[in-house]
PDB file of C-alpha atoms in Angstrom:
ATOM      1  CA  UNK A   1     -17.138  14.446 -10.752  1.00 26.00           C
ATOM      2  CA  UNK A   2     -18.039  10.382 -11.223  1.00 31.00           C
ATOM      3  CA  UNK A   3     -18.233   8.691  -7.471  1.00 29.00           C
ATOM      4  CA  UNK A   4     -15.684   5.700  -7.580  1.00 32.00           C
ATOM      5  CA  UNK A   5     -14.837   3.452  -4.807  1.00 35.00           C
ATOM      6  CA  UNK A   6     -11.657   6.715  -4.907  1.00 36.00           C
ATOM      7  CA  UNK A   7     -13.714   9.385  -4.080  1.00 33.00           C
ATOM      8  CA  UNK A   8     -16.867   7.256  -2.058  1.00 36.00           C
ATOM      9  CA  UNK A   9     -17.270   7.570   1.215  1.00 37.00           C
ATOM     10  CA  UNK A  10     -16.877   4.418   3.020  1.00 38.00           C
ATOM     11  CA  UNK A  11     -18.936   3.401   6.291  1.00 36.00           C
ATOM     12  CA  UNK A  12     -17.712   3.461  10.057  1.00 39.00           C
ATOM     13  CA  UNK A  13     -18.452   0.397  12.240  1.00 44.00           C
ATOM     14  CA  UNK A  14     -21.442   2.656  13.750  1.00 45.00           C
ATOM     15  CA  UNK A  15     -22.815   2.575  10.564  1.00 44.00           C
ATOM     16  CA  UNK A  16     -22.523   6.058   9.407  1.00 43.00           C
ATOM     17  CA  UNK A  17     -20.553   7.113   6.528  1.00 52.00           C
ATOM     18  CA  UNK A  18     -17.155   9.015   6.659  1.00 71.00           C
ATOM     19  CA  UNK A  19     -15.239  10.895   4.055  1.00 86.00           C
ATOM     20  CA  UNK A  20     -11.414   8.832   2.969  1.00 91.00           C
ATOM     21  CA  UNK A  21      -8.750  10.572   5.002  1.00 97.00           C
ATOM     22  CA  UNK A  22      -5.098  10.727   3.767  1.00 97.00           C
ATOM     23  CA  UNK A  23      -2.322  11.033   5.850  1.00 98.00           C
ATOM     24  CA  UNK A  24      -0.528  14.526   6.021  1.00 98.00           C
ATOM     25  CA  UNK A  25       3.075  14.780   6.109  1.00 98.00           C
ATOM     26  CA  UNK A  26       6.050  16.922   6.145  1.00 98.00           C
ATOM     27  CA  UNK A  27       8.858  17.433   4.048  1.00 97.00           C
ATOM     28  CA  UNK A  28      10.473  14.343   6.691  1.00 97.00           C
ATOM     29  CA  UNK A  29       7.445  12.440   5.824  1.00 97.00           C
ATOM     30  CA  UNK A  30       6.881  12.703   9.854  1.00 98.00           C
ATOM     31  CA  UNK A  31       3.032  12.606   9.928  1.00 98.00           C
ATOM     32  CA  UNK A  32       1.666  15.899  10.560  1.00 98.00           C
ATOM     33  CA  UNK A  33      -2.462  15.434  10.553  1.00 98.00           C
ATOM     34  CA  UNK A  34      -5.127  14.108   7.857  1.00 98.00           C
ATOM     35  CA  UNK A  35      -7.419  15.934   5.188  1.00 97.00           C
ATOM     36  CA  UNK A  36      -9.825  14.833   2.853  1.00 97.00           C
ATOM     37  CA  UNK A  37      -8.900  13.523  -0.104  1.00 94.00           C
ATOM     38  CA  UNK A  38      -9.991  15.326  -2.725  1.00 93.00           C
ATOM     39  CA  UNK A  39      -9.538  18.784  -0.066  1.00 95.00           C
ATOM     40  CA  UNK A  40      -5.955  17.415  -0.274  1.00 96.00           C
ATOM     41  CA  UNK A  41      -5.707  17.613  -4.383  1.00 95.00           C
ATOM     42  CA  UNK A  42      -7.389  20.491  -4.644  1.00 95.00           C
ATOM     43  CA  UNK A  43      -4.375  23.607  -5.370  1.00 95.00           C
ATOM     44  CA  UNK A  44      -1.516  24.625  -3.731  1.00 95.00           C
ATOM     45  CA  UNK A  45      -1.944  21.026  -2.508  1.00 96.00           C
ATOM     46  CA  UNK A  46      -1.500  19.583   0.652  1.00 98.00           C
ATOM     47  CA  UNK A  47       1.912  17.234   1.634  1.00 98.00           C
ATOM     48  CA  UNK A  48       0.428  13.711   1.539  1.00 98.00           C
ATOM     49  CA  UNK A  49       1.754   9.992   1.122  1.00 98.00           C
ATOM     50  CA  UNK A  50       1.329   7.844  -1.017  1.00 98.00           C
ATOM     51  CA  UNK A  51       3.141   4.922  -2.757  1.00 98.00           C
ATOM     52  CA  UNK A  52       3.472   3.038  -6.304  1.00 98.00           C
ATOM     53  CA  UNK A  53       3.739  -0.157  -6.965  1.00 98.00           C
ATOM     54  CA  UNK A  54       5.641  -1.525 -10.178  1.00 98.00           C
ATOM     55  CA  UNK A  55       5.674  -5.019 -11.076  1.00 98.00           C
ATOM     56  CA  UNK A  56       7.309  -7.359 -13.350  1.00 98.00           C
ATOM     57  CA  UNK A  57       6.946 -10.606 -15.242  1.00 97.00           C
ATOM     58  CA  UNK A  58       9.501 -13.438 -14.681  1.00 95.00           C
ATOM     59  CA  UNK A  59      10.439 -12.072 -18.055  1.00 96.00           C
ATOM     60  CA  UNK A  60      11.359  -8.303 -16.592  1.00 97.00           C
ATOM     61  CA  UNK A  61       8.753  -6.685 -18.798  1.00 98.00           C
ATOM     62  CA  UNK A  62       6.782  -3.879 -16.704  1.00 98.00           C
ATOM     63  CA  UNK A  63       3.033  -3.996 -15.628  1.00 98.00           C
ATOM     64  CA  UNK A  64       1.197  -1.016 -17.170  1.00 98.00           C
ATOM     65  CA  UNK A  65      -1.798   0.274 -15.869  1.00 98.00           C
ATOM     66  CA  UNK A  66      -4.902   2.686 -17.737  1.00 98.00           C
ATOM     67  CA  UNK A  67      -7.137   4.362 -15.214  1.00 95.00           C
ATOM     68  CA  UNK A  68     -10.132   4.009 -15.774  1.00 94.00           C
ATOM     69  CA  UNK A  69     -12.011   6.855 -17.438  1.00 93.00           C
ATOM     70  CA  UNK A  70     -14.655   6.973 -14.435  1.00 86.00           C
ATOM     71  CA  UNK A  71     -11.989   8.522 -12.050  1.00 86.00           C
ATOM     72  CA  UNK A  72     -12.504  11.980 -10.606  1.00 75.00           C
ATOM     73  CA  UNK A  73      -7.798  12.162 -11.340  1.00 79.00           C
ATOM     74  CA  UNK A  74      -6.118  11.695 -14.558  1.00 85.00           C
ATOM     75  CA  UNK A  75      -8.809   9.309 -16.032  1.00 88.00           C
ATOM     76  CA  UNK A  76      -7.530   7.034 -18.784  1.00 93.00           C
ATOM     77  CA  UNK A  77      -4.075   7.684 -19.064  1.00 94.00           C
ATOM     78  CA  UNK A  78      -1.491   5.061 -18.767  1.00 97.00           C
ATOM     79  CA  UNK A  79      -0.158   4.768 -15.196  1.00 97.00           C
ATOM     80  CA  UNK A  80       2.700   2.258 -13.385  1.00 97.00           C
ATOM     81  CA  UNK A  81       1.074  -0.892 -12.017  1.00 98.00           C
ATOM     82  CA  UNK A  82      -0.470   0.720  -9.410  1.00 98.00           C
ATOM     83  CA  UNK A  83      -0.915   3.833  -6.976  1.00 95.00           C
ATOM     84  CA  UNK A  84      -2.788   4.997  -4.260  1.00 95.00           C
ATOM     85  CA  UNK A  85      -2.539   6.145  -0.780  1.00 97.00           C
ATOM     86  CA  UNK A  86      -2.666   4.543   2.594  1.00 98.00           C
ATOM     87  CA  UNK A  87      -5.273   5.131   5.248  1.00 96.00           C
ATOM     88  CA  UNK A  88      -3.542   7.007   8.152  1.00 97.00           C
ATOM     89  CA  UNK A  89      -2.432   4.693  10.213  1.00 96.00           C
ATOM     90  CA  UNK A  90      -1.945   2.055   8.067  1.00 98.00           C
ATOM     91  CA  UNK A  91       1.487   1.068   6.450  1.00 98.00           C
ATOM     92  CA  UNK A  92       2.413   2.104   3.432  1.00 98.00           C
ATOM     93  CA  UNK A  93       3.817  -1.341   2.796  1.00 98.00           C
ATOM     94  CA  UNK A  94       0.329  -2.715   3.437  1.00 98.00           C
ATOM     95  CA  UNK A  95      -1.616  -0.079   1.602  1.00 98.00           C
ATOM     96  CA  UNK A  96       0.787  -1.243  -1.702  1.00 98.00           C
ATOM     97  CA  UNK A  97      -0.287  -4.870  -0.832  1.00 97.00           C
ATOM     98  CA  UNK A  98      -4.385  -3.684  -0.430  1.00 97.00           C
ATOM     99  CA  UNK A  99      -4.284  -1.646  -3.387  1.00 97.00           C
ATOM    100  CA  UNK A 100      -2.632  -3.866  -6.006  1.00 98.00           C
ATOM    101  CA  UNK A 101      -5.229  -6.930  -5.608  1.00 98.00           C
ATOM    102  CA  UNK A 102      -8.549  -4.584  -5.000  1.00 97.00           C
ATOM    103  CA  UNK A 103      -7.432  -2.678  -8.575  1.00 97.00           C
ATOM    104  CA  UNK A 104      -5.815  -5.730 -10.355  1.00 98.00           C
ATOM    105  CA  UNK A 105      -6.795  -8.982  -8.476  1.00 97.00           C
ATOM    106  CA  UNK A 106      -3.721 -10.495  -8.348  1.00 97.00           C
ATOM    107  CA  UNK A 107      -1.730 -10.167  -5.172  1.00 95.00           C
ATOM    108  CA  UNK A 108       2.646  -9.740  -5.352  1.00 96.00           C
ATOM    109  CA  UNK A 109       4.624 -12.837  -5.633  1.00 93.00           C
ATOM    110  CA  UNK A 110       7.424 -10.244  -4.198  1.00 95.00           C
ATOM    111  CA  UNK A 111       6.963  -7.203  -3.063  1.00 97.00           C
ATOM    112  CA  UNK A 112      10.017  -5.080  -1.666  1.00 98.00           C
ATOM    113  CA  UNK A 113      10.892  -1.236  -0.384  1.00 98.00           C
ATOM    114  CA  UNK A 114      12.723   0.320  -3.310  1.00 98.00           C
ATOM    115  CA  UNK A 115      12.683   4.183  -1.446  1.00 98.00           C
ATOM    116  CA  UNK A 116      10.960   7.210  -1.179  1.00 98.00           C
ATOM    117  CA  UNK A 117      10.449  10.216  -3.813  1.00 98.00           C
ATOM    118  CA  UNK A 118       9.076  13.856  -3.380  1.00 98.00           C
ATOM    119  CA  UNK A 119       7.038  15.691  -5.933  1.00 97.00           C
ATOM    120  CA  UNK A 120       4.872  18.702  -7.026  1.00 97.00           C
ATOM    121  CA  UNK A 121       3.114  17.334 -10.117  1.00 94.00           C
ATOM    122  CA  UNK A 122      -0.101  19.876 -11.210  1.00 91.00           C
ATOM    123  CA  UNK A 123      -2.362  17.808 -13.299  1.00 84.00           C
ATOM    124  CA  UNK A 124      -3.891  20.363 -16.205  1.00 81.00           C
ATOM    125  CA  UNK A 125      -6.577  18.400 -16.982  1.00 79.00           C
ATOM    126  CA  UNK A 126      -8.496  18.236 -14.059  1.00 82.00           C
ATOM    127  CA  UNK A 127      -7.089  21.586 -11.490  1.00 88.00           C
ATOM    128  CA  UNK A 128      -6.153  19.072  -9.209  1.00 90.00           C
ATOM    129  CA  UNK A 129      -2.480  18.519  -7.842  1.00 93.00           C
ATOM    130  CA  UNK A 130      -0.406  15.544  -6.652  1.00 94.00           C
ATOM    131  CA  UNK A 131       2.049  17.294  -3.445  1.00 97.00           C
ATOM    132  CA  UNK A 132       3.262  13.456  -2.444  1.00 98.00           C
ATOM    133  CA  UNK A 133       5.715  11.862   0.086  1.00 98.00           C
ATOM    134  CA  UNK A 134       5.573   8.272  -2.137  1.00 98.00           C
ATOM    135  CA  UNK A 135       6.735   5.481  -1.353  1.00 98.00           C
ATOM    136  CA  UNK A 136       8.169   3.029  -3.768  1.00 98.00           C
ATOM    137  CA  UNK A 137       7.777  -0.801  -3.444  1.00 98.00           C
ATOM    138  CA  UNK A 138       8.964  -2.976  -6.328  1.00 98.00           C
ATOM    139  CA  UNK A 139       8.635  -6.391  -6.644  1.00 98.00           C
ATOM    140  CA  UNK A 140       7.213  -9.464  -8.956  1.00 98.00           C
ATOM    141  CA  UNK A 141       3.542 -10.768 -10.593  1.00 97.00           C
ATOM    142  CA  UNK A 142       2.989 -14.231 -11.833  1.00 95.00           C
ATOM    143  CA  UNK A 143      -1.104 -14.375 -12.497  1.00 95.00           C
ATOM    144  CA  UNK A 144      -3.091 -12.765 -14.898  1.00 96.00           C
ATOM    145  CA  UNK A 145      -4.682  -9.625 -14.053  1.00 97.00           C
ATOM    146  CA  UNK A 146      -8.271  -9.329 -13.481  1.00 97.00           C
ATOM    147  CA  UNK A 147      -8.434  -5.743 -12.929  1.00 97.00           C
ATOM    148  CA  UNK A 148     -11.731  -3.553 -11.290  1.00 97.00           C
ATOM    149  CA  UNK A 149     -13.232  -2.327 -14.606  1.00 96.00           C
ATOM    150  CA  UNK A 150     -14.133   0.911 -12.025  1.00 95.00           C
ATOM    151  CA  UNK A 151     -10.492   1.059 -11.252  1.00 96.00           C
ATOM    152  CA  UNK A 152      -8.919  -0.037 -13.882  1.00 97.00           C
ATOM    153  CA  UNK A 153      -9.492   0.391 -17.847  1.00 97.00           C
ATOM    154  CA  UNK A 154      -6.846  -1.863 -19.759  1.00 97.00           C
ATOM    155  CA  UNK A 155      -3.173  -3.514 -18.325  1.00 98.00           C
ATOM    156  CA  UNK A 156      -0.482  -4.457 -20.380  1.00 98.00           C
ATOM    157  CA  UNK A 157       3.488  -5.801 -20.149  1.00 98.00           C
ATOM    158  CA  UNK A 158       6.127  -3.590 -21.635  1.00 98.00           C
ATOM    159  CA  UNK A 159       9.362  -4.059 -21.735  1.00 98.00           C
ATOM    160  CA  UNK A 160      11.988  -0.561 -21.711  1.00 98.00           C
ATOM    161  CA  UNK A 161      11.622  -0.503 -25.372  1.00 97.00           C
ATOM    162  CA  UNK A 162       7.656  -1.045 -25.320  1.00 98.00           C
ATOM    163  CA  UNK A 163       7.120   1.376 -23.249  1.00 98.00           C
ATOM    164  CA  UNK A 164       9.925   4.132 -24.843  1.00 97.00           C
ATOM    165  CA  UNK A 165       7.102   3.533 -27.606  1.00 97.00           C
ATOM    166  CA  UNK A 166       4.095   3.582 -26.032  1.00 96.00           C
ATOM    167  CA  UNK A 167       5.580   6.789 -24.031  1.00 96.00           C
ATOM    168  CA  UNK A 168       5.572   8.672 -27.101  1.00 96.00           C
ATOM    169  CA  UNK A 169       3.143   8.534 -28.446  1.00 96.00           C
ATOM    170  CA  UNK A 170       0.442   7.727 -25.664  1.00 95.00           C
ATOM    171  CA  UNK A 171      -0.771   9.866 -22.198  1.00 94.00           C
ATOM    172  CA  UNK A 172       1.125   8.747 -19.343  1.00 95.00           C
ATOM    173  CA  UNK A 173       0.183  10.326 -15.314  1.00 92.00           C
ATOM    174  CA  UNK A 174       1.677  13.760 -14.360  1.00 90.00           C
ATOM    175  CA  UNK A 175       3.882  11.350 -12.319  1.00 93.00           C
ATOM    176  CA  UNK A 176       4.589   8.359 -13.416  1.00 96.00           C
ATOM    177  CA  UNK A 177       8.280   9.020 -15.111  1.00 97.00           C
ATOM    178  CA  UNK A 178       9.202  11.153 -11.980  1.00 97.00           C
ATOM    179  CA  UNK A 179       8.574   7.317  -9.852  1.00 98.00           C
ATOM    180  CA  UNK A 180       9.915   5.378 -12.198  1.00 98.00           C
ATOM    181  CA  UNK A 181      13.061   7.115 -12.445  1.00 97.00           C
ATOM    182  CA  UNK A 182      13.160   6.821  -8.634  1.00 98.00           C
ATOM    183  CA  UNK A 183      12.912   3.389  -8.515  1.00 98.00           C
ATOM    184  CA  UNK A 184      15.525   2.100 -10.407  1.00 97.00           C
ATOM    185  CA  UNK A 185      18.064   1.051  -9.069  1.00 97.00           C
ATOM    186  CA  UNK A 186      15.987  -0.992  -7.344  1.00 98.00           C
ATOM    187  CA  UNK A 187      14.053  -2.169 -10.255  1.00 98.00           C
ATOM    188  CA  UNK A 188      17.305  -2.885 -11.793  1.00 97.00           C
ATOM    189  CA  UNK A 189      17.969  -5.101  -8.680  1.00 97.00           C
ATOM    190  CA  UNK A 190      15.243  -6.621  -9.066  1.00 97.00           C
ATOM    191  CA  UNK A 191      14.865  -7.626 -13.145  1.00 97.00           C
ATOM    192  CA  UNK A 192      18.548  -7.919 -13.904  1.00 95.00           C
ATOM    193  CA  UNK A 193      21.389  -6.401 -16.202  1.00 91.00           C
ATOM    194  CA  UNK A 194      19.537  -8.557 -19.509  1.00 92.00           C
ATOM    195  CA  UNK A 195      15.809  -6.994 -18.910  1.00 95.00           C
ATOM    196  CA  UNK A 196      17.080  -3.535 -19.997  1.00 96.00           C
ATOM    197  CA  UNK A 197      15.781  -1.078 -17.029  1.00 97.00           C
TER     198      UNK A 197
END
């Protein structure tokens, strides 16, 4: 397995390496413990807290990212602007803003909560399972992305019609349509009726 920022250990304040931990939750999103990141994704998967971000430009186009080819989970597939996992005890909103900057080099000019969705999506290619209680966020981006190549291979801004065309021919993450459909009411409120979402 390639070592990426998502799978690498990080140093704690005393200089030792710690595994990346995720927050395990119950069906109501209440924290019940922690698990190492890769272990939480091994079949059948452990239900854990996650987030998904959808950022739009001033024309109402959605910023998509293609996940870097070196990622251990769903490499090379297209997905929403940013997704990930809060550290244990980290607020989902703070994690969403942090990871958007880390992955894409941009900070949203607006970021708002858009509800939650719970899903179970196995990834046939990797054999891993996404058992997630996902916090959704929508927002605006005004700066051009400066992606971290270890995280993101490519970005593109799309209209709803362009997304439909791309979704028909390209591979998207297993969770993409689930999180987009769950976020649509907030997306429509943010972008307005003329954007077509």
